[in-house]
Short mmCIF file of C-alpha atoms in Angstrom, two decimals:
data_model
loop_
_atom_site.label_atom_id
_atom_site.label_comp_id
_atom_site.label_asym_id
_atom_site.label_seq_id
_atom_site.Cartn_x
_atom_site.Cartn_y
_atom_site.Cartn_z
CA UNK A 580 -8.69 -22.12 -0.08
CA UNK A 581 -6.76 -22.88 -3.41
CA UNK A 582 -7.07 -21.26 -6.77
CA UNK A 583 -6.50 -22.05 -10.47
CA UNK A 584 -6.07 -18.88 -12.10
CA UNK A 585 -5.72 -17.71 -15.68
CA UNK A 586 -2.95 -14.55 -16.18
CA UNK A 587 -2.70 -12.59 -19.24
CA UNK A 588 -0.03 -11.34 -21.64
CA UNK A 589 2.04 -8.12 -20.93
CA UNK A 590 -0.21 -5.93 -23.19
CA UNK A 591 -3.44 -7.14 -21.54
CA UNK A 592 -1.88 -6.65 -18.18
CA UNK A 593 -1.15 -3.16 -18.87
CA UNK A 594 -4.58 -2.31 -20.23
CA UNK A 595 -6.28 -3.82 -17.08
CA UNK A 596 -3.80 -2.50 -14.47
CA UNK A 597 -4.39 1.06 -15.96
CA UNK A 598 -8.10 0.48 -15.03
CA UNK A 599 -7.52 -0.92 -11.57
CA UNK A 600 -4.88 1.93 -10.81
CA UNK A 601 -7.45 4.55 -12.18
CA UNK A 602 -10.09 3.27 -10.05
CA UNK A 603 -7.62 3.29 -6.95
CA UNK A 604 -6.50 6.82 -7.76
CA UNK A 605 -10.05 8.50 -8.35
CA UNK A 606 -11.59 6.55 -5.12
CA UNK A 607 -8.73 6.61 -2.77
CA UNK A 608 -9.20 2.78 -2.29
CA UNK A 609 -5.84 1.00 -2.74
CA UNK A 610 -6.71 -2.45 -1.63
CA UNK A 611 -5.60 -3.71 -5.10
CA UNK A 612 -2.31 -1.95 -5.30
CA UNK A 613 -1.56 -2.71 -1.49
CA UNK A 614 -2.10 -6.23 -1.62
CA UNK A 615 -0.24 -6.50 -4.91
CA UNK A 616 -3.28 -8.21 -6.69
CA UNK A 617 -2.43 -8.55 -10.31
CA UNK A 618 -5.05 -8.62 -13.26
CA UNK A 619 -6.28 -12.45 -13.27
CA UNK A 620 -9.12 -14.57 -13.87
CA UNK A 621 -9.98 -17.29 -11.39
CA UNK A 622 -11.13 -20.32 -13.05
CA UNK A 623 -11.78 -22.28 -10.03
CA UNK A 624 -11.75 -21.96 -6.22
CA UNK A 625 -11.74 -25.07 -3.93
CA UNK A 626 -10.82 -26.60 -0.69
CA UNK A 627 -8.28 -29.45 -0.28
CA UNK A 628 -6.01 -30.82 2.51
CA UNK A 629 -3.36 -31.90 -0.17
CA UNK A 630 -2.60 -29.07 -2.58
CA UNK A 631 0.69 -30.76 -3.86
CA UNK A 632 -1.85 -33.40 -5.39
CA UNK A 633 -2.86 -30.73 -7.63
CA UNK A 634 0.81 -30.24 -9.12
CA UNK A 635 0.17 -33.40 -11.76
CA UNK A 636 -3.21 -31.59 -12.67
CA UNK A 637 -1.19 -28.43 -13.52
CA UNK A 638 1.04 -30.32 -15.94
CA UNK A 639 -1.85 -32.17 -17.48
CA UNK A 640 -3.60 -28.66 -17.84
CA UNK A 641 -0.41 -27.38 -19.52
CA UNK A 642 -0.56 -30.00 -22.10
CA UNK A 643 -4.45 -29.85 -22.68
CA UNK A 644 -4.91 -26.11 -22.78
CA UNK A 645 -3.96 -23.35 -25.06
CA UNK A 646 -3.16 -19.91 -25.06
CA UNK A 647 -6.25 -17.98 -26.24
CA UNK A 648 -8.13 -14.64 -26.71
CA UNK A 649 -10.69 -13.00 -24.46
CA UNK A 650 -13.06 -10.08 -25.09
CA UNK A 651 -13.58 -7.90 -21.96
CA UNK A 652 -16.79 -6.17 -22.95
CA UNK A 653 -18.79 -5.31 -19.96
CA UNK A 654 -18.37 -3.62 -16.56
CA UNK A 655 -20.37 -4.92 -13.57
CA UNK A 656 -20.32 -4.90 -9.61
CA UNK A 657 -20.78 -7.43 -6.98
CA UNK A 658 -22.75 -5.38 -4.41
CA UNK A 659 -21.73 -3.65 -2.07
CA UNK A 660 -18.05 -3.87 -2.45
CA UNK A 661 -16.30 -5.08 -5.86
CA UNK A 662 -16.20 -3.69 -9.29
CA UNK A 663 -15.15 -5.81 -12.23
CA UNK A 664 -14.71 -6.38 -15.98
CA UNK A 665 -16.28 -9.52 -17.48
CA UNK A 666 -15.21 -11.28 -20.70
CA UNK A 667 -17.64 -12.97 -23.19
CA UNK A 668 -18.12 -16.26 -22.15
CA UNK A 669 -17.46 -17.96 -25.21
CA UNK A 670 -16.15 -21.59 -26.21
CA UNK A 671 -12.78 -21.02 -25.19
CA UNK A 672 -13.56 -19.83 -21.62
CA UNK A 673 -16.12 -22.55 -21.17
CA UNK A 674 -14.01 -25.32 -22.44
CA UNK A 675 -11.30 -24.11 -20.22
CA UNK A 676 -13.69 -24.05 -17.03
CA UNK A 677 -14.76 -27.51 -17.84
CA UNK A 678 -11.35 -29.01 -18.40
CA UNK A 679 -10.09 -27.47 -15.23
CA UNK A 680 -13.34 -28.51 -13.25
CA UNK A 681 -13.01 -32.15 -14.38
CA UNK A 682 -9.38 -32.35 -13.82
CA UNK A 683 -9.85 -31.25 -10.30
CA UNK A 684 -12.66 -33.85 -9.66
CA UNK A 685 -10.37 -36.44 -10.78
CA UNK A 686 -8.03 -36.02 -8.08
CA UNK A 687 -8.01 -38.33 -5.19
CA UNK A 688 -4.91 -37.98 -3.18
CA UNK A 689 -4.82 -40.23 -0.15
CA UNK A 690 -8.55 -40.12 0.17
CA UNK A 691 -8.62 -36.16 -0.18
CA UNK A 692 -10.87 -35.13 -2.91
CA UNK A 693 -10.86 -31.37 -3.51
CA UNK A 694 -14.16 -29.62 -2.80
CA UNK A 695 -14.94 -27.13 -5.75
CA UNK A 696 -16.61 -23.86 -4.46
CA UNK A 697 -20.38 -24.12 -5.91
CA UNK A 698 -19.78 -20.72 -7.79
CA UNK A 699 -16.98 -22.23 -9.84
CA UNK A 700 -18.87 -25.19 -11.35
CA UNK A 701 -18.87 -24.82 -15.09
CA UNK A 702 -22.67 -24.12 -15.34
CA UNK A 703 -22.37 -21.44 -12.35
CA UNK A 704 -18.98 -19.83 -13.32
CA UNK A 705 -19.18 -16.21 -13.80
CA UNK A 706 -15.70 -15.24 -15.26
CA UNK A 707 -14.55 -11.63 -14.29
CA UNK A 708 -11.48 -9.59 -13.48
CA UNK A 709 -11.62 -7.53 -10.29
CA UNK A 710 -10.74 -3.97 -10.84
CA UNK A 711 -11.54 -2.58 -7.43
CA UNK A 712 -12.44 -4.33 -3.90
CA UNK A 713 -13.57 -3.13 -0.48
CA UNK A 714 -15.22 -0.08 -2.24
CA UNK A 715 -17.68 1.80 0.03
CA UNK A 716 -20.61 3.51 -1.49
CA UNK A 717 -18.87 6.54 -2.41
CA UNK A 718 -15.96 4.89 -3.78
CA UNK A 719 -18.09 2.73 -5.96
CA UNK A 720 -19.68 6.13 -7.32
CA UNK A 721 -16.34 7.49 -8.05
CA UNK A 722 -15.07 4.17 -9.45
CA UNK A 723 -18.23 4.27 -11.74
CA UNK A 724 -17.47 7.91 -13.03
CA UNK A 725 -13.95 6.88 -13.83
CA UNK A 726 -15.00 3.86 -15.68
CA UNK A 727 -17.76 5.85 -17.71
CA UNK A 728 -14.85 8.03 -19.02
CA UNK A 729 -12.20 5.38 -19.38
CA UNK A 730 -13.61 1.91 -20.13
CA UNK A 731 -13.63 0.35 -23.48
CA UNK A 732 -13.76 -3.13 -24.56
CA UNK A 733 -10.43 -4.87 -24.26
CA UNK A 734 -9.18 -7.76 -26.17
CA UNK A 735 -6.76 -9.83 -24.26
CA UNK A 736 -4.74 -13.15 -24.18
CA UNK A 737 -4.63 -15.64 -21.61
CA UNK A 738 -1.25 -17.09 -21.59
CA UNK A 739 -0.56 -18.76 -18.12
CA UNK A 740 -2.28 -20.92 -15.55
CA UNK A 741 -1.35 -20.76 -11.68
CA UNK A 742 -2.17 -22.95 -8.83
CA UNK A 743 -2.12 -20.93 -5.41
CA UNK A 744 -3.25 -20.75 -1.94
CA UNK A 745 -4.90 -17.74 -0.45
CA UNK A 746 -4.70 -15.75 2.76
CA UNK A 747 -2.05 -14.90 2.18
CA UNK A 748 -1.65 -15.36 -1.60
CA UNK A 749 1.24 -17.64 -2.47
CA UNK A 750 1.82 -19.12 -5.67
CA UNK A 751 2.27 -22.98 -5.51
CA UNK A 752 2.95 -23.54 -9.33
CA UNK A 753 2.64 -21.37 -12.63
CA UNK A 754 2.67 -22.88 -16.25
CA UNK A 755 2.71 -21.10 -19.39
CA UNK A 756 -0.06 -22.48 -21.81
CA UNK A 757 0.98 -23.51 -25.39
#
């Protein structure tokens, strides 16, 4: 599995990391810390046999996409294990998702066409930043209690895109947006 992921400016990272750390400390679930998962927003997830064919895509995305503001306004869960914050899916994020999806769809590296995960098609994409993962039932309750006391809407800024492989996570290329 490969990902194209948005990364944030330092100020946004600090705000989101405080929430990640708070959930870990109150719940005793240190998955995010132990696996060095930084605050990030996955734009696309896909399978391909030739990930190097995506490097030119990243160069084109660098030319086409701009840094932009996002508003994290809501807390949610993917039951039973994940807690996240979600940004408003505004024109900026929608356009980014469409641009990334279309760029991946145009790759044809020696007959290999990347297959985008169905949950990352622009019409199905649900943007979110994971704050806690592998939470059991009690840890989820503790995380909710923490977030009720500490979550306030966060204005953030996307400044970079990355192409990576998973299991284990490894960056292939990262590019700063204009």
